[in-house]
Coordinates of C-alpha atoms in Angstrom, one line a residue:
Chain G
X158 CA -18.8 5.3 15.4
X159 CA -15.3 4.7 16.6
X160 CA -12.7 3.0 14.5
X161 CA -12.2 0.3 17.2
X162 CA -15.8 -0.7 16.9
X163 CA -15.6 -0.9 13.1
X164 CA -12.5 -3.0 13.3
X165 CA -14.1 -5.3 15.9
X166 CA -17.1 -5.9 13.6
X167 CA -14.8 -6.5 10.6
X168 CA -12.8 -9.1 12.5
X169 CA -15.9 -10.7 13.9
X170 CA -17.3 -11.1 10.5
X171 CA -14.1 -12.5 9.0
X172 CA -13.7 -15.0 11.8
X173 CA -17.3 -16.1 11.4
X174 CA -16.4 -17.4 7.9
X175 CA -12.8 -18.5 8.4
X176 CA -12.5 -20.9 5.5
X177 CA -14.0 -18.4 3.1
X178 CA -11.9 -15.6 4.3
X179 CA -8.8 -17.8 4.1
X180 CA -9.5 -18.8 0.5
X181 CA -10.2 -15.2 -0.5
X182 CA -7.0 -14.1 1.2
X183 CA -5.1 -16.8 -0.7
X184 CA -5.6 -14.8 -3.9
X185 CA -4.1 -11.7 -2.3
X186 CA -1.4 -13.7 -0.6
X187 CA -0.2 -15.2 -3.9
X188 CA -0.5 -11.9 -5.7
X189 CA 1.5 -10.0 -3.2
X190 CA 4.0 -12.8 -2.8
X191 CA 4.6 -12.8 -6.6
X192 CA 5.0 -9.1 -6.6
X193 CA 7.4 -9.1 -3.7
X194 CA 9.5 -11.9 -5.1
X195 CA 9.7 -10.4 -8.6
X196 CA 10.6 -6.9 -7.2
X197 CA 13.3 -8.6 -5.1
X198 CA 14.6 -10.3 -8.1
X199 CA 14.5 -7.1 -10.2
X200 CA 16.2 -5.1 -7.5
X201 CA 18.8 -7.8 -7.0
X202 CA 19.7 -7.8 -10.7
X203 CA 19.8 -4.0 -10.7
X204 CA 22.1 -4.0 -7.7
X205 CA 24.4 -6.5 -9.3
X206 CA 24.7 -4.3 -12.4
X207 CA 25.2 -1.2 -10.2
X208 CA 27.9 -3.0 -8.4
X209 CA 29.7 -3.7 -11.7
X210 CA 29.4 -0.1 -12.7
X211 CA 30.9 1.2 -9.5
X212 CA 33.7 -1.4 -9.8
X213 CA 34.4 -0.1 -13.2
X214 CA 34.1 3.4 -11.8
X215 CA 30.8 5.1 -12.3
X216 CA 32.5 8.5 -11.9
X217 CA 35.2 7.9 -14.5
X218 CA 35.5 9.5 -17.9
X219 CA 38.1 8.5 -20.4
X220 CA 39.8 10.9 -22.8
X221 CA 41.4 9.5 -26.0
X222 CA 43.3 11.3 -28.7
X223 CA 41.1 12.2 -31.6
X224 CA 41.4 13.6 -35.1
X225 CA 41.1 17.2 -36.0
X226 CA 38.6 18.0 -38.6
X227 CA 38.2 20.9 -40.9
X228 CA 35.0 21.1 -42.9
X229 CA 34.3 17.5 -42.3
X230 CA 37.7 16.4 -43.7
X231 CA 40.4 14.8 -41.5
X232 CA 43.3 17.2 -41.7
X233 CA 46.9 16.7 -40.7
X234 CA 48.2 14.2 -38.3
X235 CA 46.4 12.4 -35.6
X236 CA 46.3 14.9 -32.8
X237 CA 48.0 13.6 -29.7
X238 CA 47.2 13.7 -26.0
X239 CA 50.2 14.7 -24.0
X240 CA 51.4 14.8 -20.4
X241 CA 50.9 18.5 -20.5
X242 CA 47.2 18.0 -21.1
X243 CA 47.0 15.9 -17.9
X244 CA 48.8 18.7 -16.0
X245 CA 46.4 21.3 -17.3
X246 CA 43.5 19.2 -16.2
X247 CA 45.0 18.7 -12.8
X248 CA 45.5 22.4 -12.5
X249 CA 42.4 23.9 -14.1
X250 CA 39.5 21.5 -14.0
X251 CA 37.2 22.3 -11.1
X252 CA 34.9 19.2 -11.0
X253 CA 37.6 16.5 -11.1
X254 CA 39.3 14.9 -8.1
X255 CA 41.5 12.5 -10.0
X256 CA 43.4 12.8 -13.2
X257 CA 45.2 9.7 -14.5
X258 CA 47.4 10.0 -17.6
X259 CA 48.5 6.6 -19.0
X260 CA 51.3 5.8 -21.4
X261 CA 50.7 2.2 -22.5
X262 CA 53.0 -0.1 -24.5
X263 CA 53.0 -3.8 -24.8
X264 CA 56.7 -4.7 -24.3
X265 CA 58.9 -7.5 -23.2
X266 CA 59.2 -8.1 -19.5
X267 CA 61.9 -10.4 -18.2
X268 CA 62.4 -12.0 -14.8
X269 CA 65.2 -14.4 -14.2
X270 CA 65.1 -16.6 -17.2
X271 CA 61.3 -16.0 -17.9
X272 CA 60.3 -13.8 -20.6
X273 CA 56.8 -12.5 -21.4
X274 CA 55.1 -9.8 -23.5
X275 CA 52.7 -7.7 -21.5
X276 CA 51.3 -4.3 -21.0
X277 CA 53.4 -1.7 -19.2
X278 CA 51.6 1.4 -18.0
X279 CA 53.4 4.6 -17.1
X280 CA 51.1 6.6 -14.8
X281 CA 50.8 8.7 -11.7
X282 CA 50.7 7.5 -8.1
X283 CA 46.9 7.9 -7.8
X284 CA 46.5 4.9 -10.2
X285 CA 45.4 2.5 -7.5
X286 CA 43.0 5.0 -6.1
X287 CA 41.3 6.0 -9.3
X288 CA 41.3 2.6 -10.9
X289 CA 40.2 0.9 -7.6
X290 CA 43.1 -1.4 -7.1
X291 CA 44.3 -2.6 -3.7
X292 CA 47.8 -3.7 -2.9
X293 CA 48.4 -7.2 -1.9
X294 CA 52.0 -6.6 -0.9
X295 CA 54.5 -3.8 -0.8
X296 CA 53.6 -0.3 -1.8
X297 CA 52.6 2.0 -4.6
X298 CA 55.2 4.4 -5.9
X299 CA 55.0 8.1 -4.7
X300 CA 55.0 11.4 -6.5
X301 CA 58.6 11.8 -5.3
X302 CA 59.5 8.5 -7.0
X303 CA 58.0 9.9 -10.2
X304 CA 59.9 13.2 -9.9
X305 CA 63.1 11.2 -9.4
X306 CA 62.2 9.0 -12.4
X307 CA 62.9 6.0 -10.2
X308 CA 62.8 2.6 -11.8
X309 CA 60.1 1.2 -9.6
X310 CA 57.5 -1.3 -10.8
X311 CA 54.2 -2.5 -9.3
X312 CA 53.0 -5.8 -10.8
X313 CA 49.5 -6.8 -11.6
X314 CA 48.2 -9.9 -9.7
X315 CA 48.6 -12.3 -12.6
X316 CA 52.1 -11.2 -13.5
X317 CA 54.1 -13.4 -11.0
X318 CA 52.2 -16.4 -12.3
X319 CA 53.0 -15.5 -15.9
X320 CA 56.7 -15.3 -14.9
X321 CA 56.4 -18.6 -13.0
X322 CA 57.5 -17.0 -9.7
X323 CA 55.7 -16.4 -6.4
X324 CA 54.6 -13.0 -5.4
X325 CA 56.4 -13.0 -2.1
X326 CA 59.8 -13.9 -3.5
X327 CA 59.5 -11.3 -6.3
X328 CA 59.1 -8.3 -3.9
X329 CA 62.3 -6.3 -3.9
X330 CA 63.7 -8.2 -6.8
X331 CA 64.4 -6.9 -10.3
X332 CA 62.4 -7.2 -13.5
X333 CA 63.6 -6.0 -16.8
X334 CA 61.3 -3.9 -18.9
X335 CA 62.7 -3.5 -22.4
X336 CA 66.0 -4.6 -20.9
X337 CA 65.9 -1.8 -18.3
X338 CA 66.1 -3.1 -14.7
X339 CA 63.2 -2.1 -12.3
X340 CA 62.8 -2.9 -8.7
X341 CA 59.5 -4.6 -7.8
X342 CA 58.1 -2.5 -4.9
X343 CA 54.5 -3.7 -4.9
X344 CA 52.0 -6.3 -6.1
X345 CA 48.3 -5.6 -6.7
X346 CA 45.5 -7.8 -5.3
X347 CA 43.3 -9.5 -7.8
X348 CA 40.8 -7.3 -9.5
X349 CA 39.1 -9.8 -11.8
X350 CA 37.8 -9.3 -15.2
X351 CA 35.6 -6.3 -15.7
X352 CA 34.0 -7.9 -18.7
X353 CA 36.4 -6.2 -21.1
X354 CA 38.8 -8.1 -23.3
X355 CA 41.8 -6.8 -21.3
X356 CA 42.7 -8.6 -18.1
X357 CA 43.3 -5.9 -15.6
X358 CA 45.6 -8.2 -13.6
X359 CA 48.1 -8.7 -16.5
X360 CA 50.0 -5.5 -16.4
X361 CA 53.1 -3.7 -15.0
X362 CA 52.7 -0.2 -13.6
X363 CA 55.6 2.2 -13.5
X364 CA 55.9 6.0 -12.7
X365 CA 54.8 8.2 -15.6
X366 CA 58.1 10.2 -15.7
X367 CA 60.2 7.0 -15.7
X368 CA 58.1 5.7 -18.6
X369 CA 58.3 9.1 -20.4
X370 CA 62.0 9.8 -20.1
X371 CA 63.7 6.4 -19.5
X372 CA 61.7 3.7 -21.2
X373 CA 59.5 4.9 -24.1
X374 CA 60.9 8.4 -24.7
X375 CA 57.5 9.9 -25.5
X376 CA 55.0 12.2 -23.9
X377 CA 52.1 10.8 -26.0
X378 CA 49.4 9.4 -23.8
X379 CA 47.2 6.5 -24.7
X380 CA 44.5 8.1 -22.6
X381 CA 43.7 10.3 -19.7
X382 CA 41.1 8.9 -17.2
X383 CA 39.5 11.5 -14.9
X384 CA 37.3 11.0 -11.9
X385 CA 34.4 13.4 -11.4
X386 CA 33.8 14.8 -7.9
X387 CA 31.3 12.8 -6.0
X388 CA 27.7 14.0 -6.5
X389 CA 28.5 15.9 -9.7
X390 CA 26.7 14.6 -12.8
X391 CA 29.1 13.0 -15.3
X392 CA 27.8 15.4 -18.0
X393 CA 29.0 18.4 -16.0
X394 CA 32.4 16.7 -15.6
X395 CA 32.5 16.2 -19.4
X396 CA 31.8 19.9 -19.9
X397 CA 34.6 20.8 -17.5
X398 CA 37.1 18.5 -19.3
X399 CA 36.1 19.9 -22.7
X400 CA 36.5 23.5 -21.4
X401 CA 40.1 22.9 -20.2
X402 CA 41.3 20.8 -23.1
X403 CA 39.8 23.0 -25.8
X404 CA 41.6 25.9 -24.3
X405 CA 44.8 23.9 -24.0
X406 CA 44.6 22.8 -27.6
X407 CA 43.6 26.2 -28.8
X408 CA 40.3 25.1 -30.4
X409 CA 38.2 28.0 -31.5
X410 CA 34.4 28.1 -30.8
X411 CA 32.5 26.2 -33.5
X412 CA 35.5 23.8 -34.2
X413 CA 35.2 20.2 -33.3
X414 CA 37.1 18.6 -30.4
X415 CA 40.4 16.9 -31.3
X416 CA 39.9 14.4 -28.6
X417 CA 37.3 11.9 -27.7
X418 CA 35.5 11.7 -24.4
X419 CA 34.0 8.4 -23.2
X420 CA 31.6 7.8 -20.4
X421 CA 32.4 4.4 -19.1
X422 CA 28.9 4.0 -17.8
X423 CA 27.5 3.9 -21.3
X424 CA 29.0 0.5 -21.7
X425 CA 26.6 -0.9 -19.1
X426 CA 23.5 1.1 -19.9
X427 CA 22.3 -1.4 -22.4
X428 CA 22.7 -4.2 -19.9
X429 CA 20.8 -2.2 -17.4
X430 CA 18.0 -1.5 -19.8
X431 CA 17.6 -5.2 -20.6
X432 CA 17.4 -6.1 -16.9
X433 CA 14.8 -3.4 -16.4
X434 CA 12.5 -4.6 -19.3
X435 CA 12.8 -8.1 -17.9
X436 CA 11.8 -7.0 -14.4
X437 CA 8.9 -4.9 -15.7
X438 CA 7.6 -7.9 -17.6
X439 CA 7.7 -10.1 -14.6
X440 CA 6.1 -7.4 -12.4
X441 CA 3.2 -7.0 -14.8
X442 CA 2.6 -10.8 -14.7
X443 CA 2.6 -10.6 -10.9
X444 CA 0.3 -7.6 -11.1
X445 CA -2.2 -9.6 -13.1
X446 CA -2.3 -12.3 -10.3
X447 CA -2.9 -9.5 -7.8
X448 CA -5.7 -8.2 -9.9
X449 CA -7.3 -11.6 -9.9
X450 CA -6.9 -11.8 -6.2
X451 CA -8.6 -8.4 -5.9
X452 CA -11.6 -9.6 -8.0
X453 CA -11.8 -12.5 -5.6
X454 CA -12.1 -10.1 -2.7
X455 CA -14.8 -8.2 -4.5
X456 CA -16.7 -11.3 -5.2
X457 CA -16.7 -12.4 -1.6
X458 CA -17.6 -9.0 -0.4
X459 CA -20.7 -9.0 -2.7
X460 CA -21.7 -12.4 -1.3
X461 CA -21.2 -11.1 2.2
X462 CA -23.4 -8.1 1.5
X463 CA -26.2 -10.3 0.2
X464 CA -25.8 -12.7 3.0
X465 CA -26.0 -9.9 5.6
X466 CA -28.7 -7.8 4.0
X467 CA -30.9 -8.4 7.1
X468 CA -28.1 -7.4 9.4
X469 CA -27.6 -4.2 7.4
X470 CA -31.3 -3.5 7.7
X471 CA -31.2 -4.0 11.5
X472 CA -28.2 -1.7 11.8
X473 CA -29.9 1.0 9.7
X474 CA -33.1 0.7 11.8
X475 CA -31.0 1.2 14.9
X476 CA -29.4 4.4 13.5
X477 CA -26.5 3.4 11.3
X478 CA -25.9 5.9 8.6
X479 CA -24.9 5.2 5.1
X480 CA -21.3 6.0 6.0
X481 CA -21.3 3.6 9.0
X482 CA -22.3 0.7 6.7
X483 CA -20.0 1.8 3.9
X484 CA -17.1 1.9 6.4
X485 CA -18.0 -1.4 7.9
X486 CA -17.7 -3.3 4.6
X487 CA -14.8 -1.3 3.4
X488 CA -12.8 -1.9 6.5
X489 CA -13.6 -5.6 6.2
X490 CA -12.3 -5.7 2.7
X491 CA -9.2 -3.7 3.7
X492 CA -8.5 -6.0 6.7
X493 CA -8.8 -9.1 4.4
X494 CA -6.3 -7.5 1.9
X495 CA -3.9 -6.3 4.6
X496 CA -3.7 -9.6 6.4
X497 CA -3.3 -11.3 3.0
X498 CA -0.7 -8.7 2.1
X499 CA 1.3 -9.3 5.2
X500 CA 1.2 -13.0 4.7
X501 CA 2.1 -12.5 1.1
X502 CA 5.1 -10.4 2.0
X503 CA 6.3 -13.2 4.3
X504 CA 5.8 -15.8 1.6
X505 CA 7.3 -13.6 -1.1
X506 CA 10.4 -12.7 1.0
X507 CA 11.0 -16.3 1.9
X508 CA 10.6 -17.1 -1.8
X509 CA 13.2 -14.6 -2.7
X510 CA 15.6 -15.9 -0.1
X511 CA 15.0 -19.4 -1.3
X512 CA 15.7 -18.4 -4.9
X513 CA 19.0 -16.7 -4.0
X514 CA 20.0 -19.7 -1.9
X515 CA 19.0 -22.5 -4.3
X516 CA 19.3 -20.9 -7.7
X517 CA 22.0 -18.4 -6.7
X518 CA 20.1 -15.4 -8.2
X519 CA 20.7 -12.0 -6.9
X520 CA 17.7 -10.9 -4.8
X521 CA 17.2 -7.9 -2.6
X522 CA 14.2 -7.2 -0.5
X523 CA 14.0 -3.5 0.0
X524 CA 12.0 -1.8 2.7
X525 CA 10.5 0.4 0.1
X526 CA 9.1 -2.5 -1.8
X527 CA 7.5 -3.9 1.3
X528 CA 5.9 -0.6 2.2
X529 CA 4.7 -0.4 -1.4
X530 CA 3.3 -3.9 -1.2
X531 CA 1.3 -3.2 1.9
X532 CA 0.0 0.1 0.5
X533 CA -0.9 -1.8 -2.7
X534 CA -2.8 -4.5 -0.8
X535 CA -4.7 -1.8 1.1
X536 CA -5.4 -0.1 -2.2
X537 CA -6.7 -3.4 -3.6
X538 CA -9.0 -3.7 -0.6
X539 CA -10.3 -0.2 -1.1
X540 CA -10.7 -0.5 -4.8
X541 CA -12.4 -3.8 -4.9
X542 CA -14.3 -3.3 -1.6
X543 CA -15.8 0.0 -2.5
X544 CA -18.4 -1.2 -4.9
X545 CA -19.8 -4.0 -2.6
X546 CA -19.6 -1.6 0.4
X547 CA -21.5 1.1 -1.5
X548 CA -24.1 -1.5 -2.5
X549 CA -24.6 -2.4 1.1
X550 CA -24.8 1.2 2.2
X551 CA -27.4 2.1 -0.3
X552 CA -29.7 -0.8 0.6
X553 CA -33.2 0.4 1.6
X554 CA -33.7 -0.5 5.3
X555 CA -37.3 -1.7 4.7
X556 CA -36.3 -4.1 1.9
X557 CA -33.2 -5.1 3.9
X558 CA -35.3 -5.9 7.0
X559 CA -37.8 -8.0 5.0
X560 CA -35.0 -9.9 3.2
X561 CA -35.1 -13.6 4.1
Chain W
X189 CA -49.0 13.4 11.1
X190 CA -51.1 15.2 8.5
X191 CA -52.5 13.9 5.3
X192 CA -49.8 11.3 4.9
X193 CA -49.8 9.6 1.5
X194 CA -47.5 6.9 0.3
X195 CA -47.7 5.7 -3.2
X196 CA -45.6 2.9 -4.6
X197 CA -44.8 3.0 -8.3
X198 CA -45.0 -0.6 -9.3
X199 CA -44.0 -0.2 -12.9
X200 CA -47.3 0.0 -14.8
X201 CA -49.6 0.8 -11.9
X202 CA -49.3 3.1 -8.9
X203 CA -50.2 1.4 -5.7
X204 CA -51.6 3.8 -3.1
X205 CA -50.8 2.2 0.2
X206 CA -51.8 5.2 2.2
X207 CA -54.4 7.6 1.0
X208 CA -54.2 10.5 3.4
X209 CA -53.8 9.5 7.0
X210 CA -54.1 12.1 9.7
X211 CA -53.2 11.1 13.2
X212 CA -51.6 12.8 16.2
X213 CA -50.0 10.7 18.8
X214 CA -49.4 12.5 22.1
X215 CA -46.6 11.9 24.5
X216 CA -47.3 9.0 26.9
X217 CA -50.0 7.5 24.7
X218 CA -50.2 3.7 24.2
X219 CA -51.6 3.3 20.7
X220 CA -52.4 0.2 18.7
X221 CA -52.6 0.4 15.0
X222 CA -54.8 -2.3 13.6
X223 CA -55.9 -3.6 10.3
X224 CA -55.9 -6.6 8.2
X225 CA -53.0 -7.4 5.9
X226 CA -52.8 -5.0 3.0
X227 CA -54.5 -2.2 5.0
X228 CA -51.3 -0.1 5.0
X229 CA -50.4 -0.6 8.6
X230 CA -46.9 -1.7 7.9
X231 CA -46.4 1.2 5.5
X232 CA -47.6 3.5 8.2
X233 CA -45.2 2.0 10.7
X234 CA -42.3 2.4 8.3
X235 CA -43.1 6.0 7.9
X236 CA -43.5 6.6 11.6
X237 CA -40.2 4.8 12.2
X238 CA -38.5 7.0 9.6
X239 CA -37.5 3.9 7.6
X240 CA -39.4 5.3 4.7
X241 CA -40.4 8.8 3.4
X242 CA -43.9 9.8 2.5
X243 CA -44.7 10.8 -1.1
X244 CA -47.0 13.5 0.2
X245 CA -48.1 15.1 3.4
X246 CA -46.2 16.1 6.5
X247 CA -44.8 14.2 9.4
X248 CA -43.6 16.0 12.4
X249 CA -41.9 14.2 15.3
X250 CA -41.4 16.3 18.4
X251 CA -42.0 19.3 16.1
X252 CA -39.3 18.3 13.7
X253 CA -40.4 18.0 10.0
X254 CA -39.2 14.5 9.3
X255 CA -40.4 14.5 5.7
X256 CA -37.7 17.0 4.9
X257 CA -34.7 15.4 6.5
X258 CA -31.8 13.7 4.6
X259 CA -30.4 10.3 5.1
X260 CA -27.9 11.2 7.9
X261 CA -30.6 13.1 9.9
X262 CA -33.0 10.2 9.5
X263 CA -30.4 7.8 10.8
X264 CA -30.0 10.1 13.8
X265 CA -33.7 10.2 14.4
X266 CA -34.0 6.4 14.1
X267 CA -31.1 6.2 16.6
X268 CA -32.2 8.7 19.2
X269 CA -36.0 9.1 18.9
X270 CA -37.3 5.8 17.9
X271 CA -36.9 2.3 19.4
X272 CA -37.9 -0.6 17.2
X273 CA -39.3 -3.9 18.3
X274 CA -39.8 -6.4 15.4
X275 CA -41.9 -9.4 15.0
X276 CA -38.9 -11.5 14.2
X277 CA -36.7 -9.9 16.9
X278 CA -34.0 -9.0 14.4
X279 CA -31.1 -9.5 16.8
X280 CA -27.6 -9.9 15.5
X281 CA -27.1 -13.7 15.8
X282 CA -23.3 -13.5 16.3
X283 CA -23.4 -11.0 19.2
X284 CA -24.3 -11.5 22.8
X285 CA -27.5 -10.0 24.3
X286 CA -25.4 -7.2 25.9
X287 CA -23.7 -6.3 22.6
X288 CA -27.0 -6.3 20.8
X289 CA -28.4 -3.8 23.3
X290 CA -25.2 -1.7 23.0
X291 CA -25.5 -1.4 19.3
X292 CA -27.7 1.7 19.1
X293 CA -25.3 3.4 21.5
X294 CA -22.4 2.5 19.3
X295 CA -24.0 4.5 16.5
X296 CA -24.9 7.2 18.9
X297 CA -21.2 7.6 19.6
X298 CA -21.5 6.7 23.3
X299 CA -18.2 5.7 25.0
X300 CA -17.4 2.1 25.8
X301 CA -17.9 2.3 29.6
X302 CA -21.1 4.4 29.5
X303 CA -22.4 2.0 26.8
X304 CA -21.9 -1.0 29.0
X305 CA -23.4 0.6 32.1
X306 CA -26.6 1.8 30.3
X307 CA -27.0 -1.5 28.5
X308 CA -26.7 -3.5 31.7
X309 CA -29.2 -1.2 33.4
X310 CA -31.7 -1.5 30.6
X311 CA -31.4 -5.3 30.4
X312 CA -32.0 -5.4 34.1
X313 CA -35.2 -3.4 33.6
X314 CA -36.6 -6.0 31.2
X315 CA -35.5 -8.7 33.7
X316 CA -32.6 -10.3 31.8
X317 CA -29.7 -9.4 34.0
X318 CA -28.7 -13.1 34.2
X319 CA -28.7 -13.6 30.4
X320 CA -26.5 -10.8 29.3
X321 CA -23.6 -12.9 27.9
X322 CA -25.9 -15.3 26.0
X323 CA -26.3 -15.2 22.2
X324 CA -29.8 -15.0 20.8
X325 CA -29.8 -18.7 19.9
X326 CA -29.3 -19.6 23.5
X327 CA -32.4 -17.6 24.5
X328 CA -36.1 -18.4 24.4
X329 CA -38.4 -16.4 22.1
X330 CA -39.7 -14.3 25.0
X331 CA -36.2 -13.6 26.2
X332 CA -35.1 -12.6 22.7
X333 CA -38.0 -10.2 22.4
X334 CA -37.1 -8.7 25.8
X335 CA -33.5 -8.2 24.5
X336 CA -35.1 -6.5 21.5
X337 CA -37.2 -4.3 23.8
X338 CA -34.1 -3.4 25.9
X339 CA -32.3 -2.5 22.7
X340 CA -35.2 -0.3 21.6
X341 CA -35.2 1.4 25.0
X342 CA -31.5 1.9 25.6
X343 CA -31.3 5.2 23.8
X344 CA -34.3 6.5 25.8
X345 CA -36.3 7.2 22.7
X346 CA -39.4 9.4 22.5
X347 CA -41.3 6.6 20.8
X348 CA -41.3 2.8 21.2
X349 CA -42.5 1.3 17.9
X350 CA -43.4 -2.3 17.9
X351 CA -44.4 -4.3 14.8
X352 CA -46.4 -7.4 15.8
X353 CA -44.2 -7.9 18.9
X354 CA -46.0 -11.1 19.9
X355 CA -46.5 -12.5 16.5
X356 CA -43.8 -15.2 17.0
X357 CA -44.5 -15.9 20.6
X358 CA -46.9 -18.3 22.4
X359 CA -49.7 -16.8 24.4
X360 CA -48.0 -17.0 27.8
X361 CA -44.9 -15.2 26.7
X362 CA -47.1 -12.8 24.7
X363 CA -48.8 -11.9 28.0
X364 CA -45.4 -11.3 29.6
X365 CA -44.2 -9.0 26.8
X366 CA -47.5 -7.0 26.8
X367 CA -47.2 -6.7 30.6
X368 CA -43.8 -5.3 30.1
X369 CA -45.2 -2.8 27.6
X370 CA -47.8 -1.7 30.0
X371 CA -45.3 -1.3 32.8
X372 CA -43.2 0.9 30.4
X373 CA -46.3 2.8 29.5
X374 CA -47.0 3.5 33.2
X375 CA -43.5 4.8 33.6
X376 CA -44.2 7.4 30.9
X377 CA -43.1 5.7 27.7
X378 CA -44.9 6.6 24.4
X379 CA -45.7 3.3 22.6
X380 CA -47.1 2.5 19.2
X381 CA -47.9 -1.1 18.5
X382 CA -48.8 -2.4 15.0
X383 CA -50.9 -5.6 15.2
X384 CA -53.8 -7.4 13.8
X385 CA -54.4 -9.2 17.1
X386 CA -57.3 -7.7 19.1
X387 CA -56.0 -9.2 22.3
X388 CA -52.7 -7.3 21.9
X389 CA -54.6 -4.1 20.9
X390 CA -56.7 -4.4 24.1
X391 CA -53.7 -3.5 26.1
X392 CA -53.5 -0.1 24.5
X393 CA -55.5 2.9 25.5
X394 CA -56.2 4.0 21.9
X395 CA -56.9 1.9 18.8
X396 CA -56.5 3.1 15.3
X397 CA -58.1 0.9 12.6
X398 CA -56.8 1.1 9.1
X399 CA -58.8 -0.1 6.1
X400 CA -57.4 0.3 2.6
X401 CA -55.0 3.0 3.4
X402 CA -57.2 5.3 5.4
X403 CA -58.2 5.6 9.1
X404 CA -61.6 3.8 9.6
X405 CA -61.9 4.1 13.3
X406 CA -59.9 5.9 16.0
X407 CA -61.2 4.9 19.4
X408 CA -60.0 5.5 22.9
X409 CA -60.4 2.5 25.2
X410 CA -59.6 2.2 28.9
X411 CA -57.1 -0.5 28.1
X412 CA -56.3 -2.7 31.0
X413 CA -54.1 0.0 32.5

């Protein structure tokens, strides 16, 4: 028996009971719509968090100076992280494509007659690239500017406002950092808060060597931030950093690190986990409504089998096999579920769109989720259609023919 | 058919509907199986039609041991070898006459075009070429039964099996249907009719009378043919 014939019979029987079919489908429609909406919400929330992570730099590791320990007791001075360490990392590390040493001090910055206290960062020219800044005006300093220890400064987006001046008029002018004159060569675009207590727009960036030799007179770094090569797991990058720094610091095997390594992603992992639990919870509630819809299908299919007992008898007398009858009822259940599923996807998608428009929630309808929903509704059809179909198939033709 | 027994286990007691029936039906015979209700004729018909399996004895159809076949093979035999005509017509109410006749061919796996052609041909043979697109509820009783006959014949079965084919019809239409049977018989069709109506049985050329699950009389008549 061809599949076209089976489908035709299934549609015919659904159309013969339009109202009943529609009400049955309603259960599936609501179930699938709920699942699609919830999954869209969950995916949207996930994406929002992922976006924050990549804004923070998902591939970034931070290295801070640590304490050296011997037999569990802090010994000697606090070990420092020096510019030499950054050079070693640039030279020897194999899995990093960005090394960003930072000397950071909070100092007085003067412009005209305005006077503020803010963070000044001495760093390398790849600062904007690694930290994901863009320039609003002017340019970033170059490696050559660093070599020449030029007194060039690039201002954070909020700095001109703090100094009560406009960004455009400041470009090319002088600011005084600790009384030392710097030429303003660039201004960053706004980055916005990353959720940390430090505002990334309230800072002045100057070349590392200028900071080291002309302003602060130190090679002690607050931190080194490194970027792991795309596609390499952060853990491998951490191993690479440890390898280079332990050798550089002459740490023997078995001794503890004298620096601390932090994975910036960890900060957000908790948040992500919370969002996940929430979306699982919602999805399971949606799943329950789908289950109820499935039971509705089963109920109606059982009614349909009883109602059509005589028809089953006739078909068997005319040569239908068990499989033919089984397929006929199964296909009918699957068609009900699939049509309901498609309508449910339409309803759920518009629900998700409406939620993001009206409530402003992040939603994202993924193709995968839709495929999953369709497969799931077909699965519901098979699962809940199987028993009624099997009952129909195993009817005795004589009893079925006699049934009134 | 040799020593056919069919026993029904009705919980506490065993009902023996057929207690050893031996009959042989030759090709191109027109047989009427007669008996009052409870004589076992319906049981016998179900067995002949492969709707039921005997609890004992052997049934051969065209040399094939039907009593040993499984569900799929029985379905195939019902489909290819036997054409059923029921008292209550048993047409699918939602389908047209043509589609009803096509149905056995659907299960036989015949292609769409071939199906249509053979069904139209068979409907023509029973004189219903102008009613093909009608549903059963738009047809008279006689016409419905003719659709049923066409459906039974469309697979060119070895045996046409009719259970009280005129039971729900008035006498005029009954005559028409029996005339149709006789015509089919003349063209070589083997026919078995189960009935309690002597007038119907008179059309056959052999009458088998069942009483209490056994053959009481097996007589050849001239019939009207």
